[in-house]
Short mmCIF file of C-alpha atoms in Angstrom, two decimals:
data_model
loop_
_atom_site.label_atom_id
_atom_site.label_comp_id
_atom_site.label_asym_id
_atom_site.label_seq_id
_atom_site.Cartn_x
_atom_site.Cartn_y
_atom_site.Cartn_z
CA PHE A 1 20.60 5.05 7.32
CA SER A 2 19.24 1.78 8.70
CA ASP A 3 16.66 1.73 5.87
CA LEU A 4 19.25 1.86 3.08
CA PRO A 5 20.07 -1.29 1.07
CA ILE A 6 22.69 -3.48 2.72
CA ASN A 7 23.50 -5.69 -0.27
CA ASP A 8 24.06 -5.17 -3.99
CA PRO A 9 21.45 -7.14 -5.99
CA THR A 10 23.77 -7.21 -9.02
CA VAL A 11 26.48 -8.99 -7.01
CA ASN A 12 23.95 -11.19 -5.19
CA SER A 13 22.47 -12.34 -8.53
CA LYS A 14 25.62 -14.16 -9.62
CA LEU A 15 25.38 -17.96 -9.55
CA GLY A 16 28.30 -19.61 -7.82
CA PRO A 17 29.86 -22.92 -8.95
CA GLY A 18 27.29 -25.68 -8.50
CA GLU A 19 24.68 -23.27 -7.15
CA SER A 20 21.09 -24.08 -8.12
CA ALA A 21 19.15 -21.37 -9.97
CA GLU A 22 15.90 -22.72 -8.50
CA ASN A 23 17.19 -22.46 -4.92
CA LYS A 24 18.70 -19.04 -5.60
CA ILE A 25 15.35 -17.67 -6.75
CA ARG A 26 13.39 -19.37 -3.97
CA GLU A 27 15.66 -17.86 -1.30
CA ASN A 28 15.83 -14.36 -2.77
CA ILE A 29 12.44 -13.63 -4.38
CA PHE A 30 9.10 -13.83 -2.57
CA VAL A 31 5.55 -12.90 -3.54
CA SER A 32 2.79 -12.44 -0.97
CA ALA A 33 -0.98 -11.97 -1.10
CA LEU A 34 -2.02 -9.52 1.63
CA LEU A 35 -5.65 -8.98 2.67
CA ASN A 36 -6.46 -6.04 4.93
CA LYS A 37 -8.78 -8.29 6.98
CA SER A 38 -9.52 -12.00 7.35
CA SER A 39 -13.31 -11.63 7.63
CA CYS A 40 -15.92 -9.18 6.36
CA TYR A 41 -19.64 -8.81 5.65
CA ILE A 42 -21.25 -9.52 2.30
CA GLY A 43 -20.95 -6.39 0.12
CA GLU A 44 -18.15 -4.93 2.24
CA PRO A 45 -15.02 -3.96 0.21
CA VAL A 46 -11.72 -5.57 1.19
CA LEU A 47 -8.23 -4.67 -0.04
CA LEU A 48 -5.99 -7.30 -1.66
CA ASN A 49 -2.36 -6.43 -2.40
CA PHE A 50 0.08 -8.72 -4.22
CA GLU A 51 3.58 -7.74 -3.13
CA LEU A 52 6.93 -8.87 -4.60
CA LEU A 53 10.20 -8.84 -2.67
CA SER A 54 13.42 -9.32 -4.64
CA ALA A 55 17.05 -9.30 -3.54
CA LEU A 56 18.22 -10.08 -7.10
CA ASN A 57 18.69 -8.11 -10.30
CA SER A 58 15.41 -9.47 -11.64
CA THR A 59 12.76 -8.69 -14.24
CA SER A 60 9.40 -10.09 -13.17
CA THR A 61 6.15 -10.63 -15.07
CA ILE A 62 2.79 -12.05 -14.01
CA GLN A 63 2.43 -15.66 -15.10
CA LYS A 64 -1.02 -16.36 -13.62
CA LEU A 65 -3.63 -14.33 -11.74
CA PRO A 66 -6.38 -15.72 -9.47
CA SER A 67 -9.89 -15.88 -10.92
CA PHE A 68 -11.71 -14.16 -7.96
CA VAL A 69 -14.86 -16.28 -8.27
CA GLY A 70 -17.63 -14.84 -6.08
CA PHE A 71 -16.24 -11.29 -6.02
CA MET A 72 -16.71 -8.07 -7.91
CA THR A 73 -13.24 -6.65 -8.51
CA ILE A 74 -11.86 -3.14 -8.94
CA GLU A 75 -8.24 -3.00 -10.09
CA MET A 76 -6.27 -0.16 -8.54
CA GLU A 77 -3.18 1.59 -9.90
CA GLU A 78 0.18 0.35 -8.61
CA ASN A 79 2.73 2.95 -7.56
CA ASN A 80 6.30 1.72 -7.88
CA ASP A 81 7.80 5.10 -8.77
CA PHE A 82 9.75 5.42 -5.53
CA PRO A 83 12.09 2.65 -4.33
CA LYS A 84 11.02 0.74 -1.23
CA PHE A 85 13.21 -1.68 0.73
CA ARG A 86 12.68 -4.22 3.46
CA LYS A 87 15.21 -6.20 5.43
CA LYS A 88 14.76 -9.94 5.77
CA ASN A 89 17.20 -12.76 6.59
CA GLY A 90 20.15 -10.35 6.55
CA LEU A 91 19.37 -9.10 3.03
CA SER A 92 17.75 -5.95 1.71
CA PHE A 93 14.81 -6.64 -0.59
CA SER A 94 13.34 -4.26 -3.14
CA VAL A 95 9.57 -4.15 -2.59
CA PHE A 96 7.10 -3.85 -5.48
CA THR A 97 3.32 -3.81 -5.71
CA VAL A 98 2.46 -6.33 -8.44
CA LYS A 99 -1.33 -5.90 -8.41
CA LYS A 100 -3.81 -4.25 -6.09
CA PHE A 101 -7.57 -4.91 -6.02
CA GLN A 102 -10.67 -3.89 -4.14
CA LEU A 103 -12.77 -7.04 -3.77
CA ILE A 104 -16.51 -6.92 -3.06
CA PRO A 105 -17.94 -10.31 -1.99
CA GLY A 106 -21.31 -11.20 -3.51
CA ALA A 107 -22.01 -14.27 -1.37
CA THR A 108 -21.38 -15.55 2.14
CA GLY A 109 -19.06 -18.40 3.09
CA ASP A 110 -15.37 -19.23 3.42
CA PHE A 111 -13.45 -18.28 0.28
CA GLU A 112 -9.92 -19.19 -0.72
CA ILE A 113 -8.13 -16.82 -3.09
CA ASP A 114 -5.75 -18.75 -5.33
CA PRO A 115 -2.04 -17.89 -5.55
CA ILE A 116 -0.53 -15.44 -8.02
CA SER A 117 2.40 -16.80 -10.05
CA ILE A 118 5.35 -14.58 -11.06
CA PHE A 119 7.98 -15.47 -13.68
CA ASN A 120 11.43 -14.01 -13.03
CA THR A 121 14.47 -13.48 -15.25
CA ILE A 122 17.73 -12.75 -13.41
CA ASN A 123 20.67 -11.24 -15.29
CA TYR A 124 24.27 -11.14 -14.08
CA LYS A 125 27.82 -10.78 -15.40
CA ASN A 126 30.45 -13.47 -15.10
CA GLY A 127 33.62 -11.73 -16.13
CA LYS A 128 32.78 -10.11 -19.47
CA SER A 129 29.96 -12.48 -20.39
CA ASN A 130 26.28 -11.78 -19.77
CA ASN A 131 24.37 -14.62 -18.14
CA SER A 132 20.81 -15.21 -16.99
CA TYR A 133 18.57 -17.77 -15.35
CA THR A 134 14.81 -17.96 -14.84
CA GLY A 135 12.26 -19.34 -12.45
CA SER A 136 8.78 -18.84 -11.01
CA VAL A 137 7.54 -18.01 -7.52
CA SER A 138 3.98 -18.14 -6.21
CA SER A 139 2.14 -16.68 -3.26
CA LYS A 140 0.34 -18.80 -0.71
CA PRO A 141 -3.47 -18.92 -0.98
CA VAL A 142 -5.33 -16.63 1.42
CA ARG A 143 -8.72 -17.22 3.02
CA LEU A 144 -11.55 -14.76 3.61
CA ALA A 145 -14.65 -15.46 5.71
CA VAL A 146 -17.68 -13.55 4.39
CA LYS A 147 -20.50 -13.16 6.92
CA GLN A 148 -24.18 -12.36 6.50
CA LEU A 149 -25.27 -8.94 7.71
CA PRO A 150 -26.91 -8.86 11.17
CA VAL A 151 -30.69 -9.23 11.20
CA ASP A 152 -31.36 -7.43 14.49
CA GLY A 153 -32.07 -3.76 13.90
CA LYS A 154 -32.02 -4.10 10.11
CA PRO A 155 -34.27 -1.47 8.46
CA ILE A 156 -37.08 -2.88 6.31
CA ASP A 157 -35.93 -1.03 3.19
CA PHE A 158 -32.19 -1.63 3.68
CA SER A 159 -30.59 -2.32 0.28
CA GLY A 160 -27.55 -4.19 1.63
CA ASN A 161 -24.97 -1.61 0.58
CA MET A 162 -21.88 -1.18 2.75
CA GLY A 163 -20.10 2.11 3.34
CA ASP A 164 -20.14 5.49 5.04
CA PHE A 165 -22.45 7.75 3.03
CA ILE A 166 -24.27 11.06 3.37
CA ILE A 167 -27.28 11.82 1.17
CA LYS A 168 -28.66 15.27 0.35
CA ALA A 169 -31.87 15.98 -1.57
CA SER A 170 -32.88 19.19 -3.31
CA VAL A 171 -35.11 20.37 -6.13
CA GLN A 172 -34.01 22.42 -9.11
CA LYS A 173 -36.83 24.93 -8.48
CA ASP A 174 -38.58 25.22 -5.13
CA SER A 175 -41.64 27.04 -6.55
CA LEU A 176 -43.36 26.60 -9.93
CA PRO A 177 -46.82 26.32 -11.54
CA ALA A 178 -48.51 22.91 -11.71
CA GLY A 179 -47.64 21.08 -14.95
CA GLU A 180 -44.18 22.64 -15.31
CA SER A 181 -41.15 20.31 -15.29
CA ASN A 182 -38.68 20.19 -12.43
CA SER A 183 -35.91 17.87 -11.18
CA LEU A 184 -35.25 16.14 -7.88
CA ILE A 185 -31.49 16.03 -7.27
CA LEU A 186 -29.97 13.41 -4.95
CA GLU A 187 -26.30 13.80 -4.02
CA ILE A 188 -24.64 10.80 -2.33
CA THR A 189 -21.16 11.44 -0.92
CA GLY A 190 -18.87 9.16 1.05
CA SER A 191 -16.75 6.02 0.83
CA GLY A 192 -17.46 2.33 0.40
CA ASN A 193 -19.22 0.09 -2.10
CA PHE A 194 -20.30 2.48 -4.87
CA ILE A 195 -20.77 -0.38 -7.37
CA SER A 196 -23.80 -1.79 -5.53
CA LEU A 197 -25.18 1.62 -4.55
CA LYS A 198 -28.81 1.75 -5.68
CA GLN A 199 -31.08 4.71 -6.34
CA PRO A 200 -32.96 5.44 -3.11
CA THR A 201 -36.69 4.76 -3.07
CA ILE A 202 -38.67 7.97 -3.55
CA LEU A 203 -42.14 8.33 -1.99
CA TRP A 204 -43.69 10.72 -4.48
CA PRO A 205 -46.74 12.83 -3.49
CA GLY A 206 -50.01 12.20 -5.29
CA GLY A 207 -50.35 13.96 -8.64
CA PHE A 208 -46.62 13.77 -9.45
CA GLU A 209 -45.28 12.08 -12.59
CA TYR A 210 -41.57 11.21 -12.77
CA PHE A 211 -39.29 10.07 -15.60
CA ASP A 212 -36.01 8.21 -16.21
CA PHE A 213 -33.16 9.52 -14.11
CA THR A 214 -29.67 10.60 -15.17
CA GLU A 215 -26.56 9.98 -13.13
CA LYS A 216 -23.09 11.52 -12.79
CA SER A 217 -20.30 10.02 -10.71
CA ASP A 218 -16.93 11.31 -9.56
CA ILE A 219 -15.41 8.38 -7.69
CA ASP A 220 -11.76 7.66 -6.94
CA TYR A 221 -11.22 3.91 -7.07
CA ASN A 222 -7.47 4.28 -6.40
CA VAL A 223 -8.09 4.93 -2.72
CA PHE A 224 -9.44 2.32 -0.33
CA PRO A 225 -12.30 2.22 0.19
CA ALA A 226 -13.46 4.01 -2.96
CA LYS A 227 -14.37 7.62 -2.25
CA GLY A 228 -16.41 10.21 -4.13
CA THR A 229 -19.83 11.55 -5.09
CA ARG A 230 -22.74 10.27 -7.15
CA VAL A 231 -25.43 12.72 -8.29
CA ILE A 232 -28.84 11.40 -9.42
CA SER A 233 -31.22 13.76 -11.22
CA ILE A 234 -34.89 12.69 -11.59
CA PRO A 235 -37.15 14.83 -13.81
CA PHE A 236 -40.74 15.16 -12.64
CA ILE A 237 -43.93 17.14 -13.26
#
């Protein structure tokens, strides 16, 4: 029972005589930008979650999103279907995921992610009359240090991709006459940066001719890091 709400947001939303709407919102609604880590390597996915806490009977909309300069971004689905609560300063706050992203840094350096701005409308009853007031809240900027990958032990043909992957290779037919078409099938399974995942270099035997490849992907970008399978099929003779 300790996790149940300990205050009624409808009652808490009412403005008292002389009470400032700006102060009321600032003390009862918060938005935070949460990174899963403060430093990473170039090409390594990081998780960014914008979280809203409200102790008021509020309707909130995004006023301004950061630009994410220097990052590839994957927007993830937010799940606010089930109520979540958190206690803070003697109040119970409803917790919402505003936006969730997987960010993939494309350069090294110290980056600052700008704040998100949320516009809030708070409704309450004063006797029989319906009343409302509005105001904005913003998150604090967050910093991420992006490091270069280590040089020691780096394979010569390393593509720079980050993740945990397994690769399997097979041929469509393992025996056939010379001059008949076949396909080399590469199956890459795992989790990590699928966006930057390149086709592996193939060292073809002499006398082989190969053609443009086709690709099929089944990747879940709503888990972190992204997880799935990419299948590359390369016709050859």
